[in-house]
Coordinates of C-alpha atoms and ligand atoms in Angstrom, one line a residue:
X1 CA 95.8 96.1 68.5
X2 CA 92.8 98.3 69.4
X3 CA 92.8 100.0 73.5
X4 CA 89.7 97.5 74.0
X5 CA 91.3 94.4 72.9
X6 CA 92.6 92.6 75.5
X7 CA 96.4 90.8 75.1
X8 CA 96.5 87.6 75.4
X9 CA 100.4 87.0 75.7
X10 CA 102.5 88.9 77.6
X11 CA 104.2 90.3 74.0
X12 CA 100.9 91.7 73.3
X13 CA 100.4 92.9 76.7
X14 CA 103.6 94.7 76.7
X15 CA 102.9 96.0 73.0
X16 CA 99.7 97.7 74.9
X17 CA 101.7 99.3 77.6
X18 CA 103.8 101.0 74.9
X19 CA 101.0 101.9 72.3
X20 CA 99.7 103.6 75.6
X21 CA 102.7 105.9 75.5
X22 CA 103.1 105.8 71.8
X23 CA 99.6 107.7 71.4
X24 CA 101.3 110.7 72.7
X25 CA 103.7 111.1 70.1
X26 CA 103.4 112.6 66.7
X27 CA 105.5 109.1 64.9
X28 CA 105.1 108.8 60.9
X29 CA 103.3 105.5 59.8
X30 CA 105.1 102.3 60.0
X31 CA 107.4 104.0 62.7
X32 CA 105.2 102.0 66.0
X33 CA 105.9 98.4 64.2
X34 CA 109.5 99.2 63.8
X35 CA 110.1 100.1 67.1
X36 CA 108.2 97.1 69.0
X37 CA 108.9 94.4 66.5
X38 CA 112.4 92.2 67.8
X39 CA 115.0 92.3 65.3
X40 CA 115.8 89.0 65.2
X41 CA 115.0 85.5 67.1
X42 CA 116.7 82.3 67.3
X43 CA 115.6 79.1 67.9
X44 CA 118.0 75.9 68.9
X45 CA 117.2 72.6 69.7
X46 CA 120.0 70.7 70.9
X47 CA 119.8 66.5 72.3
X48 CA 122.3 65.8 75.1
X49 CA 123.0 62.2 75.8
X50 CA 122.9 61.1 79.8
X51 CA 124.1 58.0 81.1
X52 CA 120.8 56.6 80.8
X53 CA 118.7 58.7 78.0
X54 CA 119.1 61.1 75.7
X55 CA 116.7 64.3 76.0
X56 CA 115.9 67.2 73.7
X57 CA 116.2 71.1 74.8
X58 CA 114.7 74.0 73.4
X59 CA 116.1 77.6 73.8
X60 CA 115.9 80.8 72.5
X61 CA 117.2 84.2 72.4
X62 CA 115.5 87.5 71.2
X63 CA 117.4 90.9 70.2
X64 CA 115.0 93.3 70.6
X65 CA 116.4 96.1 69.2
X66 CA 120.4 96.2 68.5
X67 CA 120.2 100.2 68.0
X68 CA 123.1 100.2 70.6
X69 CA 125.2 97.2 70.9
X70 CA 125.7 95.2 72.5
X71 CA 122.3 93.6 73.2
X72 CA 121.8 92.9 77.0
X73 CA 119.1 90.7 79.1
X74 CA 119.4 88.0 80.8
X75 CA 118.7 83.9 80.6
X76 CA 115.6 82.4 81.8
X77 CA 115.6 78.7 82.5
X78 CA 112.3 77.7 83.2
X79 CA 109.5 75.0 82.1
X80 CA 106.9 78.0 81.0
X81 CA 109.7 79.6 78.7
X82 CA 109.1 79.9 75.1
X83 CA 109.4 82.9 72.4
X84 CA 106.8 84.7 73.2
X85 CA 108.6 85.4 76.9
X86 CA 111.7 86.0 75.2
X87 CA 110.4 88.4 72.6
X88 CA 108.3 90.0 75.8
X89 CA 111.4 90.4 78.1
X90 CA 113.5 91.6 75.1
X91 CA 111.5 94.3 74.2
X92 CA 111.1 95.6 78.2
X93 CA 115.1 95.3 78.0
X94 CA 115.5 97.7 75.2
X95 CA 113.1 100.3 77.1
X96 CA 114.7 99.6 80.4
X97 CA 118.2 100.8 79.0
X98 CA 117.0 103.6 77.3
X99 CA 115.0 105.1 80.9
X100 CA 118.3 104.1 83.1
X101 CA 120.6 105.7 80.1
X102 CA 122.4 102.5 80.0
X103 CA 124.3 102.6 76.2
X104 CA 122.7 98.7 75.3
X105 CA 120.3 97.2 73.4
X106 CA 118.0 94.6 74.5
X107 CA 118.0 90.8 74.4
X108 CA 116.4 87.8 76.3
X109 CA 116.6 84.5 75.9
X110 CA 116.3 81.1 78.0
X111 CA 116.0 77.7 77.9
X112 CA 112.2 75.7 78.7
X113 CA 113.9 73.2 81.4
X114 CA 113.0 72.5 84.9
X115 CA 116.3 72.8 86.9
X116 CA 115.2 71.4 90.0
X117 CA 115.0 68.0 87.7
X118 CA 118.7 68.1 86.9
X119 CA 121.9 67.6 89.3
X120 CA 124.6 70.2 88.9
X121 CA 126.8 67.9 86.7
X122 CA 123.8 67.9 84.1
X123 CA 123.4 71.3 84.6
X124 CA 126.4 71.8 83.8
X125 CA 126.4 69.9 80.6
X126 CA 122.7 71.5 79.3
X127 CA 124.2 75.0 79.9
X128 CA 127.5 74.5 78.3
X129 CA 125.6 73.2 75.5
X130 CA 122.7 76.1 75.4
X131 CA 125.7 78.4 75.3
X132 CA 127.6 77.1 72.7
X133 CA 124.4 77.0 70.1
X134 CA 124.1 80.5 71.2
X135 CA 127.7 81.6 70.5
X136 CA 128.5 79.5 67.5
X137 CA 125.4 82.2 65.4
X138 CA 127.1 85.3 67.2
X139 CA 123.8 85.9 69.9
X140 CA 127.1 85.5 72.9
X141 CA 129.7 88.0 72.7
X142 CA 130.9 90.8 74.4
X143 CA 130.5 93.2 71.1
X144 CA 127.0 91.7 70.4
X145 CA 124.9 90.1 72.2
X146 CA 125.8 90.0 76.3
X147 CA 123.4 87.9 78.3
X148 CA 123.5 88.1 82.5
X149 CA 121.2 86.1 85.5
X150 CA 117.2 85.8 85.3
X151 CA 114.8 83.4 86.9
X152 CA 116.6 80.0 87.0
X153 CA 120.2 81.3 86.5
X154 CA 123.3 82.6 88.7
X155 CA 126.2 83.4 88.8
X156 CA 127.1 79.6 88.5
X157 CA 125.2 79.6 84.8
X158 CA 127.4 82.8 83.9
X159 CA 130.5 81.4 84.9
X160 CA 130.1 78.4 82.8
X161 CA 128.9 80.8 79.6
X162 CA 131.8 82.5 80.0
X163 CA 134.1 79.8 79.8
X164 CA 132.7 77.9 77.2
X165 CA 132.6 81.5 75.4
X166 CA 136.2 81.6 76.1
X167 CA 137.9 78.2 75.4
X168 CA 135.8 79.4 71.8
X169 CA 137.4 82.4 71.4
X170 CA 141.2 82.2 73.4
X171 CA 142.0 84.8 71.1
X172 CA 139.3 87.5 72.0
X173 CA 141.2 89.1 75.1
X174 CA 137.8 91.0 76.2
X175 CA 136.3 87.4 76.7
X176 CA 135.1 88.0 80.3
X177 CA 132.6 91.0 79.0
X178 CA 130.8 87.8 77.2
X179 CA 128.4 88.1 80.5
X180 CA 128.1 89.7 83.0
X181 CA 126.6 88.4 86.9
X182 CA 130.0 86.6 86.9
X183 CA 131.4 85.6 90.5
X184 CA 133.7 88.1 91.5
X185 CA 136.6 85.8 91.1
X186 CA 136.0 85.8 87.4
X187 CA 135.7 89.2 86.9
X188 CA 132.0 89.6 88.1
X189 CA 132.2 92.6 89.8
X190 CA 130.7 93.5 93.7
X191 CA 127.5 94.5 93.9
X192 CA 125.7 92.8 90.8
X193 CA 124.7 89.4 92.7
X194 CA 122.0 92.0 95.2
X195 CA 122.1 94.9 92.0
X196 CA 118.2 94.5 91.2
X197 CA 117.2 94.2 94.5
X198 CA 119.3 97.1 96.0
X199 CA 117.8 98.8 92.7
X200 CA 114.6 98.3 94.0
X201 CA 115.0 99.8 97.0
X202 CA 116.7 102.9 95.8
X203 CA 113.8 103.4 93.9
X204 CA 111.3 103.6 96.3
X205 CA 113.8 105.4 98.4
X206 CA 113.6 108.2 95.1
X207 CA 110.1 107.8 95.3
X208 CA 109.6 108.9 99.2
X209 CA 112.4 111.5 98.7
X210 CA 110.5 113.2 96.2
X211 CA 107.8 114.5 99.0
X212 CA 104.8 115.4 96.2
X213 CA 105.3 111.8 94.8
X214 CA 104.5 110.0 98.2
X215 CA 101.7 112.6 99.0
X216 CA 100.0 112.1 95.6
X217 CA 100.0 108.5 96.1
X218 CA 98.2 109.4 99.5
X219 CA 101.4 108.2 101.8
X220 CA 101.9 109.9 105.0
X221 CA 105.4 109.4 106.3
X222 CA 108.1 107.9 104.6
X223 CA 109.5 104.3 103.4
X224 CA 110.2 103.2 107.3
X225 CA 106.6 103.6 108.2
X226 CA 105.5 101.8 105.3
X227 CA 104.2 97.9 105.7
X228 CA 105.2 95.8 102.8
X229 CA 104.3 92.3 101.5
X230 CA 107.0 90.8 98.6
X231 CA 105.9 88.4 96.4
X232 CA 109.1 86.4 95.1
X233 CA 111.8 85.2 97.7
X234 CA 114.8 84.5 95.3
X235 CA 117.2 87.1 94.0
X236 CA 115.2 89.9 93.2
X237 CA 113.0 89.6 96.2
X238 CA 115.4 88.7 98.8
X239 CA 117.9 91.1 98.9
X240 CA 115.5 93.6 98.1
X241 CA 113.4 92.8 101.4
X242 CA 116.3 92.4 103.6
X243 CA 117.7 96.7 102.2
X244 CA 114.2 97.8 103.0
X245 CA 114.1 96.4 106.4
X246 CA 118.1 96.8 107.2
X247 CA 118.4 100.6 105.9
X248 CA 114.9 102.2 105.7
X249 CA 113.2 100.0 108.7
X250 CA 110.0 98.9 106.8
X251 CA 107.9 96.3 108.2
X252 CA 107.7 94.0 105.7
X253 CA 105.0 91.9 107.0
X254 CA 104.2 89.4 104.1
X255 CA 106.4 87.2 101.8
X256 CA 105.5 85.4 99.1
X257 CA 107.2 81.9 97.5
X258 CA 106.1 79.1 94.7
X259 CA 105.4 76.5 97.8
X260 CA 103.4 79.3 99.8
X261 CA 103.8 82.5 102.3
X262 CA 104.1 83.7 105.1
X263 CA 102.3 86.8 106.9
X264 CA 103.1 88.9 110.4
X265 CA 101.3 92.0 111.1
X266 CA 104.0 92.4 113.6
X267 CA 106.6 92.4 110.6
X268 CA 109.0 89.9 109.6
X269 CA 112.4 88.9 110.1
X270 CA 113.8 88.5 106.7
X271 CA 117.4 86.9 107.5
X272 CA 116.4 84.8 109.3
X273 CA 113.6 83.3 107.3
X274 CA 115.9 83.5 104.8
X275 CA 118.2 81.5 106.8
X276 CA 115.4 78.8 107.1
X277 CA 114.8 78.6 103.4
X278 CA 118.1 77.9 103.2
X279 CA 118.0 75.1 105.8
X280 CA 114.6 73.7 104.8
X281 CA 114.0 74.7 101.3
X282 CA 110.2 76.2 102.6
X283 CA 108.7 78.8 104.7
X284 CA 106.3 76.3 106.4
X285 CA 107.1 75.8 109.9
X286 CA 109.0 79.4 110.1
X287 CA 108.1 80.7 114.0
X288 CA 105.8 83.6 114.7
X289 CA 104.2 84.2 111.1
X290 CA 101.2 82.4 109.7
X291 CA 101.6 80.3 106.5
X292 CA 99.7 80.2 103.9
X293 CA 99.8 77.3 101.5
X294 CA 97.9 79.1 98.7
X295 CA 100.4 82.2 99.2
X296 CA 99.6 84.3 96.7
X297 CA 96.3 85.2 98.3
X298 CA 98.9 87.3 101.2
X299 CA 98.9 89.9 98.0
X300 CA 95.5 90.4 98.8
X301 CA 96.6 91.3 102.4
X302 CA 96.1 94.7 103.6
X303 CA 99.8 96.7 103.0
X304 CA 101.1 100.0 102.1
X305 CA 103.6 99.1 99.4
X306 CA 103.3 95.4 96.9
X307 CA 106.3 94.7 95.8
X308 CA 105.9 91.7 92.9
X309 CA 109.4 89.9 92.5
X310 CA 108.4 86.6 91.0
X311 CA 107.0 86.0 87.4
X312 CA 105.1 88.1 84.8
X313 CA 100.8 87.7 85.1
X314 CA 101.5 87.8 89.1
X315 CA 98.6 90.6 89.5
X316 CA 95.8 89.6 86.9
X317 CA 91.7 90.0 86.4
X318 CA 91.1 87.4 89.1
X319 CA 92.7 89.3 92.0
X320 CA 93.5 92.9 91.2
X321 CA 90.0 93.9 92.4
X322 CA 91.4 92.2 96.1
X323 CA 94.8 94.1 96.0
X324 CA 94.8 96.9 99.0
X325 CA 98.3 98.6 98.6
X326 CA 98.4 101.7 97.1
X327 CA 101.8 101.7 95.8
X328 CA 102.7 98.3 93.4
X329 CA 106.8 98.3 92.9
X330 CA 107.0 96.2 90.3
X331 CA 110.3 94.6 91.0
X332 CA 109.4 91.3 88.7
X333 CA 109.2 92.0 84.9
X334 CA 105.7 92.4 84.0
X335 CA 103.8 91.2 86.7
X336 CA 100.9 93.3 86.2
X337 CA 98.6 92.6 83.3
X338 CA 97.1 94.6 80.9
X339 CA 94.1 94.2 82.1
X340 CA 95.4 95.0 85.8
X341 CA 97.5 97.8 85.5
X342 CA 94.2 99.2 84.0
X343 CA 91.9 98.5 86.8
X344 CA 94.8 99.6 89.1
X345 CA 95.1 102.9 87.2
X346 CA 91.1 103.6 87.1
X347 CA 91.4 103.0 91.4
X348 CA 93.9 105.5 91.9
X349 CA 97.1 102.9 92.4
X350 CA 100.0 104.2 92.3
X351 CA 102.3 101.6 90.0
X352 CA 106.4 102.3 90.0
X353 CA 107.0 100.4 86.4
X354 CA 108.9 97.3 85.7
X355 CA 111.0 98.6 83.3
X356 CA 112.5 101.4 86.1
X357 CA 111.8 99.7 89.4
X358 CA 114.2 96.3 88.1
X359 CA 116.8 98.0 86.1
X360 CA 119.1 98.2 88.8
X361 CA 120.4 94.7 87.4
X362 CA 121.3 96.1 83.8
X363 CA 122.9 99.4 85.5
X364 CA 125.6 97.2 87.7
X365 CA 125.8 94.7 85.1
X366 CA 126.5 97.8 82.7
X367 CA 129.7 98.6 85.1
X368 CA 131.0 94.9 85.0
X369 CA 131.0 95.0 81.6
X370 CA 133.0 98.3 81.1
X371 CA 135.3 97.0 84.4
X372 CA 136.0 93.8 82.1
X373 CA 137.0 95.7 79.3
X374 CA 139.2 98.3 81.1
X375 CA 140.6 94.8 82.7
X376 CA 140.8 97.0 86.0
X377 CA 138.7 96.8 89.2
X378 CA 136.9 100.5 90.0
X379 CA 139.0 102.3 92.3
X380 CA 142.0 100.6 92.1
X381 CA 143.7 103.4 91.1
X382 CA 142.7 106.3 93.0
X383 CA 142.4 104.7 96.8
X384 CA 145.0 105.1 98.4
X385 CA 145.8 108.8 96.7
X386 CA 142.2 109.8 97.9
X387 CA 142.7 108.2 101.1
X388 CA 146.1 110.5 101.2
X389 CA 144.6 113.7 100.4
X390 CA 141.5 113.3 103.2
X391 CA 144.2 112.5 105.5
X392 CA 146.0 116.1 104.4
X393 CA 142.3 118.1 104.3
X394 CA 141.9 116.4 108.2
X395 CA 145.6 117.6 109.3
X396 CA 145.2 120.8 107.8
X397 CA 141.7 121.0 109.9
X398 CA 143.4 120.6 113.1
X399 CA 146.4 122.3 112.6
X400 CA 144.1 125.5 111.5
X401 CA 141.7 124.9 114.7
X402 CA 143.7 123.2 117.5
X403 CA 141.2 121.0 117.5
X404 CA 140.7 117.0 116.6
X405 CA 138.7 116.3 114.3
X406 CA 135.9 113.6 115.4
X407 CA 136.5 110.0 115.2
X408 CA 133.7 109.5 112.5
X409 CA 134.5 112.6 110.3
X410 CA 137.7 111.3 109.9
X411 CA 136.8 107.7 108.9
X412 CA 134.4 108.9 106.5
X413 CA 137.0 111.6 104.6
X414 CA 140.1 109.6 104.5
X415 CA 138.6 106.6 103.6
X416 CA 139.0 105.9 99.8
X417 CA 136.3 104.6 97.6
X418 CA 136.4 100.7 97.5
X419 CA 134.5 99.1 94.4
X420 CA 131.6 97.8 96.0
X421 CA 131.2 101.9 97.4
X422 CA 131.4 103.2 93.6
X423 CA 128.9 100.7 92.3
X424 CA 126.5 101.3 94.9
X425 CA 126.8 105.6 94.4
X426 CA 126.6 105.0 90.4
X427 CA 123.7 102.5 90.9
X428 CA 121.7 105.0 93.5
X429 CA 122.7 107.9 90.6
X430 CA 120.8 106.1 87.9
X431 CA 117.8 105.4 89.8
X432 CA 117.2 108.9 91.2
X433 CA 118.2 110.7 87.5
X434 CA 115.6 108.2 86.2
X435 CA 113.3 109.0 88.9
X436 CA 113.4 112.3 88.7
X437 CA 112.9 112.1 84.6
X438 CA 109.9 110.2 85.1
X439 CA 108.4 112.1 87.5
X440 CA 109.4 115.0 85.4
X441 CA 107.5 113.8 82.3
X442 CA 104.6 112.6 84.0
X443 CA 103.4 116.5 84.9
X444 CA 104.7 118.0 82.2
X445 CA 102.9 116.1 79.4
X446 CA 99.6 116.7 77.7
X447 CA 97.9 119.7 78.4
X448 CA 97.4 119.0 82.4
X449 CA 97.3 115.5 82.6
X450 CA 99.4 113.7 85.0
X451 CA 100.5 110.6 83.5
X452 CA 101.0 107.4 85.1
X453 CA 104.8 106.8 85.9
X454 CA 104.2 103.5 83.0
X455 CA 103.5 105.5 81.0
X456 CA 105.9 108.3 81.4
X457 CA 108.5 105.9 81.7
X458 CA 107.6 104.4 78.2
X459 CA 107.4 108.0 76.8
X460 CA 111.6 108.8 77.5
X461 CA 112.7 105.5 76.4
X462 CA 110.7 106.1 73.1
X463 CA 112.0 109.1 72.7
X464 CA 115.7 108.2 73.5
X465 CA 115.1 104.9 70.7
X466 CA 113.4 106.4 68.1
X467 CA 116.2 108.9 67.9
X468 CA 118.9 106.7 67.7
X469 CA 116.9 104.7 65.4
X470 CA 116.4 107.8 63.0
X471 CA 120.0 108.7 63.2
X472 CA 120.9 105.0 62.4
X473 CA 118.3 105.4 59.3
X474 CA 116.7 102.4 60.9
X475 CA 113.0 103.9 61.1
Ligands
LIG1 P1 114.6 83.7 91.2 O1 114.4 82.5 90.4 O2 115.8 83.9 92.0 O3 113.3 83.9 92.3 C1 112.0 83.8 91.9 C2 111.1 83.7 93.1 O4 109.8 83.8 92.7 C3 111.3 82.5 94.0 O5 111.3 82.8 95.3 C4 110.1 81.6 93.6 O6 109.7 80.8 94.7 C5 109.0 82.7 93.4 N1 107.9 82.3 92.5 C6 108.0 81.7 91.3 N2 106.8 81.5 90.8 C7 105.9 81.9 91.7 C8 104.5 81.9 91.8 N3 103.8 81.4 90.9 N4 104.0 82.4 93.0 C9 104.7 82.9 94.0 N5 106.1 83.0 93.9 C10 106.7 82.4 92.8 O7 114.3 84.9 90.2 P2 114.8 86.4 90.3 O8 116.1 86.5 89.6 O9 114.6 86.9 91.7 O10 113.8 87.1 89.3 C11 112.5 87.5 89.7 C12 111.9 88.5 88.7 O11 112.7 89.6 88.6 C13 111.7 88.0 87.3 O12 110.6 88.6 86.7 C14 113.0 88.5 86.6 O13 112.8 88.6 85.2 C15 113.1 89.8 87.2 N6 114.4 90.4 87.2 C16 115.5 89.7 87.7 C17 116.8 90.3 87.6 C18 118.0 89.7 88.2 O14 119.1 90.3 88.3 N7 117.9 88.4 88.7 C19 116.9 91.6 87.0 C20 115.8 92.2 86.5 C21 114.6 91.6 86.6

């Protein structure tokens, strides 16, 4: 596909984002195909018979590229999924690993269903089902192929994957690494459920820590004086929203759902909207904001920071020329366009890629996965010995000085790691190394060109694949 030609699918519009990079490497022929065509897809088509009817679903699931196994992404159910979204997400999976160093390959899959149609029981039944067509031709297993939460699933979906995977396989005693976004008492681990959206905000939190990033982007201050509008209240949106106002005091003063949003210049109180989705299953009605039925024009709202956390296409032709921030965190997977991300780029935007911004999911889900195969919860070990030895460091302080040590020193040194504390330092690790890659890259390339951060971000995970893939003699 020539630079002009514009995608028409969100595979091709993904494929453009990487030829972008691509054009900065030296590759021999062939080598761009092999790198951005999936490795394999499968289709299933499974009937499952209610009391009433019997109905026909169709699923899928893409590996990307199985360089490094297993093959991670997670499991869309959704009416508007088909290949094309799977092959898409797939492919952003294998570069997201490779920027995050995360040792995976990438997969995607999902099922084209409405789940607000079905009552848990019947969810239940379609997602056993889904699952055991997927494990049954080896694209579920915790060596292979190791699928986690998307758009439509939970932890729910994942527990029931992981059993049907099981009462498959008794044998296999690593049968709980078959996903990962597991509830806790199944060996999820703490952390993954807000992962992405605490991954979100460690990013922007790299982004403001590095001053000449902000400044560049024309920010003055840093992420608490920043107003920002969220488009996508579920997951991904949610908990990120609720961080950025809780720990870095943002005003987020727009938020964004299917039914409609919701806009404050005064800023937002995010748990307790959230606590009125809950309630009423909308936004409308919500005190002190104004709703909008038609809420994806609130994007178009003046804001510092957009933060897209719904669906891929999200910022298009139609509306990019409307969008005012000047920072787009792209928390969603590929909600800018092709065409967008280019008009963005030509205005000066600043865009914090998909494929960085979102991998905070894949990095905790990464630690599940090794926590279910060492069959051992992080710091279960070492907690009480660390707490032992701050205790000896602070008596050793006081006897030296005559002196007590404060109240909050104290806490903070004889307290021992808990899980939830060593997820959240190695999740906040990956995203500043990454950011700090990226950022990196992005001045250091091409005879004084500053890259965009896409682009940059592209350029490492190529580099990181294409290796492997040489070494692996499969380019
Ligand atoms: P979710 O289903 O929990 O939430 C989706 C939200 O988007 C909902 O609030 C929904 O109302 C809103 N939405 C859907 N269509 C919309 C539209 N047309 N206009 C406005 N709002 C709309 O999904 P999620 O898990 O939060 O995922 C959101 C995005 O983040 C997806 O692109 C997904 O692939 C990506 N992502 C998710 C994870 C994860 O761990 N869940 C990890 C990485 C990336």
């Amino acid at each position: 596909m020539s630079e002009s030609e514009v995608p028409e699918t969100f595979r091709d519009s993904v494929s453009h984002m990487v030829d972008r990079a691509m054009g900065y490497l030296d590759l021999p022929e062939g080598a761009r195909e092999a790198v951005k065509t999936c490795d394999s897809v499968i289709q299933v088509s499974f009937p499952i018979r209610f009391r009433d009817r019997i109905e026909v679903f169709k699923g899928w699931r893409a590996v990307h590229s199985a360089h490094r196994l297993p093959a991670k992404g997670g499991l869309r159910f959704s009416p508007t999924m088909d290949q094309d979204h799977a092959e898409a997400l797939a492919a952003l999976m294998t570069y997201k690993c490779a920027i995050v160093d995360i040792p995976f390959g990438g997969s995607k899959g999902g099922l084209r269903i409405d789940p607000q149609k079905y009552n848990e029981w019947e969810m239940e039944r379609i997602t056993r089902r889904f699952a055991h067509e997927l494990i049954q031709r080896d694209y579920i297993s915790p060596a292979q192929n190791v699928p986690a939460p998307d758009v439509g699933t939970s932890q729910r979906e994942m527990a029931w994957i992981m059993e049907t995977y099981r009462d498959r396989h008794p044998e296999d005693l690593d049968h709980a690494a078959s996903v990962t976004g597991k509830p806790v008492e199944l060996g999820g681990i703490r952390g993954r459920l807000e992962a992405t959206g605490r991954g979100v905000q460690y990013a922007l939190q790299a982004f403001f820590r590095e001053g000449s990033a902000a400044r560049e982007a024309g920010f003055e201050g840093g992420l608490g004086d920043q107003r920002i509008i969220i488009q996508g209240f579920g997951n991904v949106g949610y908990y990120a929203a609720r961080f950025l106002q809780e720990d870095d005091h943002a005003k987020i003063v727009g938020v964004i759902k299917s039914d409609g949003g919701v806009y404050s210049e005064d800023g937002i109180d995010i748990e307790a909207l959230h606590d009125y989705v809950r309630r009423s299953g909308t936004m409308e009605g919500f005190a002190g904001v104004e709703f909008v039925r038609d809420g994806n024009r609130i994007m178009e709202r003046e804001c510092d920071i957009l933060i897209p956390a719904a669906l891929e296409g999200a910022i298009h032709r139609d509306n990019v020329d409307q969008i005012q921030a000047r920072l787009i965190a792209e928390a969603a997977n590929g909600p800018c366009t092709w065409e967008a991300d280019q008009a963005l780029r030509d205005r000066g935007v600043t865009i914090l890629p998909d494929v960085y911004v979102n991998a905070g999911g894949v990095i905790v889900s990464y630690f599940e996965w090794v926590r279910n195969l060492s069959h051992m919860r992080f710091g279960r070990l070492e907690r009480r010995y660390d707490q032992a030895q701050g205790q000896h460091i602070v008596s050793a302080i006081e006897m030296m000085t005559n002196e007590s040590v404060p109240e909050w020193i104290r806490d903070a040194v004889v307290r021992g790691a808990e899980e939830i504390d060593l997820v959240r330092s190695g999740l906040d690790d990956a995203m500043r190394e990454a950011f700090r890659e990226m950022h990196e890259v992005r001045e250091m390339e091409s005879n004084g060109e500053v890259l965009d951060y896409r682009t940059a971000a592209y350029l490492i995970a190529l580099r990181k694949i294409i290796r492997a893939r040489s070494d692996l003699k499969l380019i």
